[in-house]
PDB file of C-alpha atoms in Angstrom:
ATOM      1  CA  ASP A   1      -0.018  -0.024  -0.057  1.00 64.00           C
ATOM      2  CA  THR A   2       1.659   3.257  -1.184  1.00 67.00           C
ATOM      3  CA  GLU A   3      -0.925   5.838  -0.575  1.00 90.00           C
ATOM      4  CA  VAL A   4      -2.332   8.204   1.848  1.00 95.00           C
ATOM      5  CA  THR A   5      -5.973   7.950   2.174  1.00 96.00           C
ATOM      6  CA  GLN A   6      -8.370  10.699   3.674  1.00 97.00           C
ATOM      7  CA  THR A   7     -12.015  10.550   4.695  1.00 97.00           C
ATOM      8  CA  PRO A   8     -14.358  12.026   4.081  1.00 97.00           C
ATOM      9  CA  LYS A   9     -13.812  13.483   0.676  1.00 96.00           C
ATOM     10  CA  HIS A  10     -16.307  16.406   1.352  1.00 97.00           C
ATOM     11  CA  LEU A  11     -17.701  17.674   4.601  1.00 97.00           C
ATOM     12  CA  VAL A  12     -20.223  20.263   5.175  1.00 96.00           C
ATOM     13  CA  MET A  13     -20.773  21.432   8.805  1.00 94.00           C
ATOM     14  CA  GLY A  14     -22.418  24.043  10.768  1.00 91.00           C
ATOM     15  CA  MET A  15     -20.532  26.273  13.077  1.00 90.00           C
ATOM     16  CA  THR A  16     -21.888  24.410  16.148  1.00 90.00           C
ATOM     17  CA  ASN A  17     -21.049  20.943  14.865  1.00 90.00           C
ATOM     18  CA  LYS A  18     -18.255  18.683  15.951  1.00 95.00           C
ATOM     19  CA  LYS A  19     -16.665  16.707  13.239  1.00 96.00           C
ATOM     20  CA  SER A  20     -13.406  14.706  12.479  1.00 97.00           C
ATOM     21  CA  LEU A  21     -11.187  14.269   9.456  1.00 98.00           C
ATOM     22  CA  LYS A  22      -9.301  10.954   9.140  1.00 98.00           C
ATOM     23  CA  CYS A  23      -6.000  10.280   7.512  1.00 98.00           C
ATOM     24  CA  GLU A  24      -4.301   6.857   7.133  1.00 97.00           C
ATOM     25  CA  GLN A  25      -1.140   5.534   5.677  1.00 96.00           C
ATOM     26  CA  HIS A  26       0.342   1.983   5.845  1.00 92.00           C
ATOM     27  CA  MET A  27       3.835   2.846   4.564  1.00 92.00           C
ATOM     28  CA  GLY A  28       5.423   2.735   7.747  1.00 92.00           C
ATOM     29  CA  HIS A  29       6.206   6.473   7.709  1.00 93.00           C
ATOM     30  CA  ARG A  30       6.738   8.096  11.201  1.00 91.00           C
ATOM     31  CA  ALA A  31       6.127  11.758  10.409  1.00 93.00           C
ATOM     32  CA  MET A  32       2.551  12.901   9.392  1.00 95.00           C
ATOM     33  CA  TYR A  33       1.282  16.438   8.602  1.00 96.00           C
ATOM     34  CA  TRP A  34      -1.706  18.440   8.318  1.00 97.00           C
ATOM     35  CA  TYR A  35      -1.981  21.299   5.815  1.00 96.00           C
ATOM     36  CA  LYS A  36      -4.705  23.756   5.086  1.00 97.00           C
ATOM     37  CA  GLN A  37      -5.184  25.096   1.627  1.00 96.00           C
ATOM     38  CA  LYS A  38      -7.419  28.032   0.810  1.00 95.00           C
ATOM     39  CA  ALA A  39      -8.542  28.609  -2.690  1.00 91.00           C
ATOM     40  CA  LYS A  40      -5.970  29.809  -5.109  1.00 89.00           C
ATOM     41  CA  LYS A  41      -3.307  29.627  -2.340  1.00 94.00           C
ATOM     42  CA  PRO A  42      -0.562  27.239  -1.514  1.00 96.00           C
ATOM     43  CA  PRO A  43      -0.930  24.646   1.304  1.00 96.00           C
ATOM     44  CA  GLU A  44       0.035  26.029   4.720  1.00 95.00           C
ATOM     45  CA  LEU A  45       1.423  23.772   7.461  1.00 95.00           C
ATOM     46  CA  MET A  46      -0.947  23.228  10.541  1.00 96.00           C
ATOM     47  CA  PHE A  47       0.590  20.325  12.645  1.00 96.00           C
ATOM     48  CA  VAL A  48       3.406  18.028  12.418  1.00 94.00           C
ATOM     49  CA  TYR A  49       3.507  14.538  14.217  1.00 94.00           C
ATOM     50  CA  SER A  50       6.733  12.755  14.587  1.00 92.00           C
ATOM     51  CA  TYR A  51       6.691   9.069  16.139  1.00 92.00           C
ATOM     52  CA  GLU A  52       3.071   9.759  17.209  1.00 93.00           C
ATOM     53  CA  LYS A  53       3.964  12.922  19.241  1.00 93.00           C
ATOM     54  CA  LEU A  54       2.901  16.348  18.181  1.00 92.00           C
ATOM     55  CA  SER A  55       6.124  18.220  17.394  1.00 89.00           C
ATOM     56  CA  ILE A  56       4.858  21.263  15.637  1.00 86.00           C
ATOM     57  CA  ASN A  57       1.668  23.348  16.046  1.00 87.00           C
ATOM     58  CA  GLU A  58       1.888  26.303  13.682  1.00 87.00           C
ATOM     59  CA  SER A  59      -0.177  28.622  16.063  1.00 88.00           C
ATOM     60  CA  VAL A  60      -3.462  26.957  14.955  1.00 94.00           C
ATOM     61  CA  PRO A  61      -6.714  27.902  16.772  1.00 94.00           C
ATOM     62  CA  SER A  62      -7.765  25.433  19.360  1.00 94.00           C
ATOM     63  CA  ARG A  63     -10.999  24.727  17.401  1.00 95.00           C
ATOM     64  CA  PHE A  64      -8.687  22.386  15.419  1.00 97.00           C
ATOM     65  CA  SER A  65      -7.405  19.551  17.547  1.00 96.00           C
ATOM     66  CA  PRO A  66      -5.121  17.020  16.020  1.00 96.00           C
ATOM     67  CA  GLU A  67      -4.866  13.313  17.333  1.00 96.00           C
ATOM     68  CA  CYS A  68      -2.472  10.516  16.384  1.00 96.00           C
ATOM     69  CA  PRO A  69      -3.824   7.389  17.911  1.00 95.00           C
ATOM     70  CA  ASN A  70      -1.182   5.050  16.255  1.00 93.00           C
ATOM     71  CA  SER A  71       1.593   5.229  13.731  1.00 90.00           C
ATOM     72  CA  SER A  72      -0.741   4.813  10.772  1.00 95.00           C
ATOM     73  CA  LEU A  73      -3.576   7.189  11.762  1.00 97.00           C
ATOM     74  CA  LEU A  74      -3.948  10.943  11.990  1.00 97.00           C
ATOM     75  CA  ASN A  75      -7.206  12.682  12.926  1.00 98.00           C
ATOM     76  CA  LEU A  76      -8.169  16.271  12.905  1.00 98.00           C
ATOM     77  CA  HIS A  77     -11.048  17.044  15.306  1.00 97.00           C
ATOM     78  CA  LEU A  78     -13.006  20.017  14.398  1.00 97.00           C
ATOM     79  CA  HIS A  79     -15.293  22.073  16.760  1.00 95.00           C
ATOM     80  CA  ALA A  80     -16.969  25.421  16.574  1.00 94.00           C
ATOM     81  CA  LEU A  81     -15.379  26.229  13.226  1.00 94.00           C
ATOM     82  CA  GLN A  82     -15.913  29.559  11.422  1.00 95.00           C
ATOM     83  CA  PRO A  83     -16.909  30.012   7.760  1.00 96.00           C
ATOM     84  CA  GLU A  84     -13.311  31.241   7.205  1.00 96.00           C
ATOM     85  CA  ASP A  85     -12.104  27.808   8.089  1.00 97.00           C
ATOM     86  CA  SER A  86     -13.660  26.447   4.772  1.00 97.00           C
ATOM     87  CA  ALA A  87     -10.731  24.928   2.760  1.00 97.00           C
ATOM     88  CA  LEU A  88      -9.080  21.869   1.411  1.00 97.00           C
ATOM     89  CA  TYR A  89      -7.346  19.956   4.338  1.00 97.00           C
ATOM     90  CA  LEU A  90      -4.411  17.817   3.127  1.00 97.00           C
ATOM     91  CA  CYS A  91      -2.787  15.130   5.104  1.00 97.00           C
ATOM     92  CA  ALA A  92       0.728  13.921   4.207  1.00 95.00           C
ATOM     93  CA  SER A  93       3.189  11.480   5.518  1.00 94.00           C
ATOM     94  CA  SER A  94       6.918  11.419   4.908  1.00 92.00           C
ATOM     95  CA  HIS A  95       9.775   9.015   4.259  1.00 83.00           C
ATOM     96  CA  TYR A  96      13.125  10.731   4.592  1.00 81.00           C
ATOM     97  CA  ASN A  97      12.810  13.774   2.516  1.00 84.00           C
ATOM     98  CA  GLU A  98       9.820  13.109   0.450  1.00 87.00           C
ATOM     99  CA  GLN A  99       6.212  13.742   1.445  1.00 90.00           C
ATOM    100  CA  PHE A 100       3.300  11.878   0.141  1.00 91.00           C
ATOM    101  CA  PHE A 101       0.002  13.644   0.112  1.00 93.00           C
ATOM    102  CA  GLY A 102      -3.608  12.307   0.334  1.00 94.00           C
ATOM    103  CA  PRO A 103      -6.261  13.691  -1.939  1.00 94.00           C
ATOM    104  CA  GLY A 104      -7.542  15.930   0.840  1.00 96.00           C
ATOM    105  CA  THR A 105     -10.966  16.665   2.458  1.00 97.00           C
ATOM    106  CA  ARG A 106     -12.812  19.662   1.113  1.00 96.00           C
ATOM    107  CA  LEU A 107     -14.461  21.286   4.219  1.00 97.00           C
ATOM    108  CA  THR A 108     -17.322  23.800   3.894  1.00 97.00           C
ATOM    109  CA  VAL A 109     -18.382  25.667   7.107  1.00 96.00           C
ATOM    110  CA  LEU A 110     -21.817  27.202   6.964  1.00 94.00           C
TER     111      LEU A 110
ATOM    112  CA  ALA B   1      14.258  31.622   6.882  1.00 79.00           C
ATOM    113  CA  GLN B   2      13.719  29.291   3.971  1.00 85.00           C
ATOM    114  CA  SER B   3      11.422  30.694   1.138  1.00 91.00           C
ATOM    115  CA  VAL B   4      10.303  29.693  -2.235  1.00 95.00           C
ATOM    116  CA  THR B   5       9.369  32.129  -4.870  1.00 97.00           C
ATOM    117  CA  GLN B   6       7.397  31.634  -8.018  1.00 98.00           C
ATOM    118  CA  PRO B   7       7.543  34.931  -9.799  1.00 97.00           C
ATOM    119  CA  ASP B   8       4.805  34.203 -12.296  1.00 96.00           C
ATOM    120  CA  ILE B   9       1.175  34.212 -10.999  1.00 96.00           C
ATOM    121  CA  HIS B  10      -0.390  33.257 -14.283  1.00 97.00           C
ATOM    122  CA  ILE B  11       1.117  32.019 -17.550  1.00 97.00           C
ATOM    123  CA  THR B  12      -0.783  31.407 -20.863  1.00 97.00           C
ATOM    124  CA  VAL B  13       0.785  29.282 -23.669  1.00 98.00           C
ATOM    125  CA  SER B  14      -0.559  27.823 -26.835  1.00 97.00           C
ATOM    126  CA  GLU B  15      -1.012  24.040 -27.109  1.00 97.00           C
ATOM    127  CA  GLY B  16       2.092  22.558 -28.548  1.00 97.00           C
ATOM    128  CA  ALA B  17       4.305  25.324 -27.383  1.00 98.00           C
ATOM    129  CA  SER B  18       7.236  24.925 -24.949  1.00 98.00           C
ATOM    130  CA  LEU B  19       6.746  25.881 -21.309  1.00 97.00           C
ATOM    131  CA  GLU B  20       9.085  27.030 -18.543  1.00 98.00           C
ATOM    132  CA  LEU B  21       7.745  27.921 -15.017  1.00 98.00           C
ATOM    133  CA  ARG B  22      10.238  29.644 -12.679  1.00 98.00           C
ATOM    134  CA  CYS B  23      10.969  28.914  -9.278  1.00 98.00           C
ATOM    135  CA  ASN B  24      13.619  30.409  -6.810  1.00 96.00           C
ATOM    136  CA  TYR B  25      14.688  29.320  -3.402  1.00 93.00           C
ATOM    137  CA  SER B  26      16.442  31.070  -0.555  1.00 89.00           C
ATOM    138  CA  TYR B  27      18.860  28.901   1.368  1.00 74.00           C
ATOM    139  CA  GLY B  28      22.504  28.539   1.378  1.00 61.00           C
ATOM    140  CA  ALA B  29      22.849  24.846   1.241  1.00 72.00           C
ATOM    141  CA  THR B  30      21.314  22.530  -1.323  1.00 72.00           C
ATOM    142  CA  PRO B  31      17.658  22.150  -0.539  1.00 85.00           C
ATOM    143  CA  TYR B  32      15.311  19.240  -1.353  1.00 92.00           C
ATOM    144  CA  LEU B  33      13.123  20.670  -4.161  1.00 95.00           C
ATOM    145  CA  PHE B  34       9.859  19.548  -5.612  1.00 96.00           C
ATOM    146  CA  TRP B  35       7.261  20.372  -8.274  1.00 97.00           C
ATOM    147  CA  TYR B  36       3.741  19.689  -7.754  1.00 97.00           C
ATOM    148  CA  VAL B  37       0.609  20.061  -9.860  1.00 96.00           C
ATOM    149  CA  GLN B  38      -2.965  20.580  -8.698  1.00 95.00           C
ATOM    150  CA  SER B  39      -6.035  20.495 -10.978  1.00 93.00           C
ATOM    151  CA  PRO B  40      -9.129  22.297  -9.827  1.00 88.00           C
ATOM    152  CA  GLY B  41     -10.659  20.632  -6.797  1.00 83.00           C
ATOM    153  CA  GLN B  42      -8.046  18.022  -6.710  1.00 87.00           C
ATOM    154  CA  GLY B  43      -5.102  17.068  -4.386  1.00 88.00           C
ATOM    155  CA  LEU B  44      -1.352  17.575  -5.064  1.00 92.00           C
ATOM    156  CA  GLN B  45       0.436  15.389  -7.589  1.00 92.00           C
ATOM    157  CA  LEU B  46       4.100  15.180  -7.385  1.00 93.00           C
ATOM    158  CA  LEU B  47       5.792  15.844 -10.785  1.00 96.00           C
ATOM    159  CA  LEU B  48       9.407  15.602 -10.008  1.00 96.00           C
ATOM    160  CA  LYS B  49      11.921  15.971  -7.200  1.00 95.00           C
ATOM    161  CA  TYR B  50      15.644  17.004  -6.670  1.00 94.00           C
ATOM    162  CA  PHE B  51      17.651  15.838  -3.845  1.00 91.00           C
ATOM    163  CA  SER B  52      21.225  15.655  -5.202  1.00 85.00           C
ATOM    164  CA  GLY B  53      23.224  14.372  -8.207  1.00 86.00           C
ATOM    165  CA  ASP B  54      22.415  15.199 -11.767  1.00 89.00           C
ATOM    166  CA  THR B  55      20.936  18.604 -11.861  1.00 91.00           C
ATOM    167  CA  LEU B  56      18.502  17.869 -14.699  1.00 96.00           C
ATOM    168  CA  VAL B  57      15.641  15.644 -13.307  1.00 97.00           C
ATOM    169  CA  GLN B  58      12.981  13.979 -15.273  1.00 97.00           C
ATOM    170  CA  GLY B  59       9.427  13.727 -14.083  1.00 97.00           C
ATOM    171  CA  ILE B  60       6.194  12.392 -15.036  1.00 96.00           C
ATOM    172  CA  LYS B  61       3.994  13.634 -17.956  1.00 95.00           C
ATOM    173  CA  GLY B  62       7.032  14.622 -19.989  1.00 97.00           C
ATOM    174  CA  PHE B  63       8.170  17.464 -17.441  1.00 98.00           C
ATOM    175  CA  GLU B  64      11.721  18.029 -16.486  1.00 98.00           C
ATOM    176  CA  ALA B  65      13.416  20.629 -14.220  1.00 98.00           C
ATOM    177  CA  GLU B  66      16.974  21.967 -13.861  1.00 96.00           C
ATOM    178  CA  PHE B  67      18.542  22.854 -10.584  1.00 94.00           C
ATOM    179  CA  LYS B  68      21.000  25.840 -10.893  1.00 94.00           C
ATOM    180  CA  ARG B  69      22.839  26.544  -7.678  1.00 91.00           C
ATOM    181  CA  SER B  70      24.360  29.709  -9.051  1.00 90.00           C
ATOM    182  CA  GLN B  71      20.930  31.155  -9.681  1.00 92.00           C
ATOM    183  CA  SER B  72      19.178  29.517  -6.822  1.00 92.00           C
ATOM    184  CA  SER B  73      16.559  28.277  -9.324  1.00 95.00           C
ATOM    185  CA  PHE B  74      14.654  25.007 -10.085  1.00 97.00           C
ATOM    186  CA  ASN B  75      12.720  25.715 -13.190  1.00 98.00           C
ATOM    187  CA  LEU B  76      10.066  23.338 -14.673  1.00 98.00           C
ATOM    188  CA  ARG B  77       9.996  22.759 -18.432  1.00 98.00           C
ATOM    189  CA  LYS B  78       8.071  20.927 -20.961  1.00 98.00           C
ATOM    190  CA  PRO B  79       8.883  20.977 -24.625  1.00 97.00           C
ATOM    191  CA  SER B  80       5.274  20.628 -25.853  1.00 98.00           C
ATOM    192  CA  VAL B  81       2.310  21.598 -23.842  1.00 98.00           C
ATOM    193  CA  HIS B  82      -1.035  19.716 -23.955  1.00 97.00           C
ATOM    194  CA  TRP B  83      -4.389  21.103 -23.065  1.00 96.00           C
ATOM    195  CA  SER B  84      -4.618  18.752 -20.119  1.00 96.00           C
ATOM    196  CA  ASP B  85      -1.539  20.446 -18.573  1.00 97.00           C
ATOM    197  CA  ALA B  86      -3.636  23.408 -17.603  1.00 97.00           C
ATOM    198  CA  ALA B  87      -3.489  23.420 -13.762  1.00 97.00           C
ATOM    199  CA  GLU B  88      -1.814  25.190 -10.840  1.00 97.00           C
ATOM    200  CA  TYR B  89       1.822  24.353 -10.281  1.00 98.00           C
ATOM    201  CA  PHE B  90       3.565  24.728  -6.939  1.00 98.00           C
ATOM    202  CA  CYS B  91       7.241  24.595  -6.359  1.00 98.00           C
ATOM    203  CA  ALA B  92       8.266  23.491  -2.950  1.00 96.00           C
ATOM    204  CA  ALA B  93      11.289  23.004  -0.699  1.00 94.00           C
ATOM    205  CA  ARG B  94      11.692  20.712   2.366  1.00 91.00           C
ATOM    206  CA  SER B  95      12.158  22.599   5.465  1.00 86.00           C
ATOM    207  CA  LEU B  96      15.625  21.641   6.972  1.00 80.00           C
ATOM    208  CA  SER B  97      14.350  22.418  10.519  1.00 80.00           C
ATOM    209  CA  GLN B  98      10.914  21.086  10.598  1.00 78.00           C
ATOM    210  CA  GLY B  99      10.672  18.577   7.598  1.00 83.00           C
ATOM    211  CA  ASN B 100       7.391  20.009   6.301  1.00 87.00           C
ATOM    212  CA  LEU B 101       7.279  21.513   2.721  1.00 92.00           C
ATOM    213  CA  ILE B 102       7.623  25.256   2.138  1.00 93.00           C
ATOM    214  CA  PHE B 103       5.500  26.090  -0.935  1.00 96.00           C
ATOM    215  CA  GLY B 104       5.785  28.964  -3.443  1.00 97.00           C
ATOM    216  CA  LYS B 105       2.563  30.843  -4.154  1.00 97.00           C
ATOM    217  CA  GLY B 106       1.884  28.869  -7.306  1.00 97.00           C
ATOM    218  CA  THR B 107       1.701  29.519 -11.032  1.00 98.00           C
ATOM    219  CA  LYS B 108      -1.619  29.079 -12.747  1.00 97.00           C
ATOM    220  CA  LEU B 109      -0.996  27.608 -16.357  1.00 98.00           C
ATOM    221  CA  SER B 110      -3.660  28.208 -18.911  1.00 98.00           C
ATOM    222  CA  VAL B 111      -3.414  26.415 -22.288  1.00 97.00           C
ATOM    223  CA  LYS B 112      -5.030  27.983 -25.448  1.00 96.00           C
ATOM    224  CA  PRO B 113      -5.972  25.990 -28.497  1.00 91.00           C
TER     225      PRO B 113
END
């Protein structure tokens, strides 16, 4: 298995909802990342997990809560989001110097 | 701090014409460099990468890129563009301190018949 999978593909949620994004890889990579990409912009780093521990939080608001239950799985828990949080959320895992991206979850906050 | 610059926001080329997308990086040592393509509503697809060695790298879909240390550049080229190449192209460098990718702002490629 040489891919990163993300579910769901699309998500629409209200500002009071709680939802989660899921990312999975079975390539044995020990670093995993969440990026946020707004329309017509490059991806921006949100979080980095290294060996299942959060190593970098790029000053992301607390309404985004990452979790790494095991070496293959990365979650992003969402609560009380704002409409400006609507974006494509990309997960990646890395092997040495190369990152492998998932297809992303397109999130719309109403 | 490391940065990646793509000077061209939008480029339009005719189908069959050659293409060159520019990318400059700022870092003293040799960075790990990548080019990604993204079609509307899609994720990122890796076109090619440069880590070391031969400065001319071949990628998928007929793309190539040349690393020029003297110019801090990693430009993407294709000899003959196809209509399906219309997309957003991102140049990226691996952050030496954090391991994540630092992206340029992207270049939108339009292809006219």
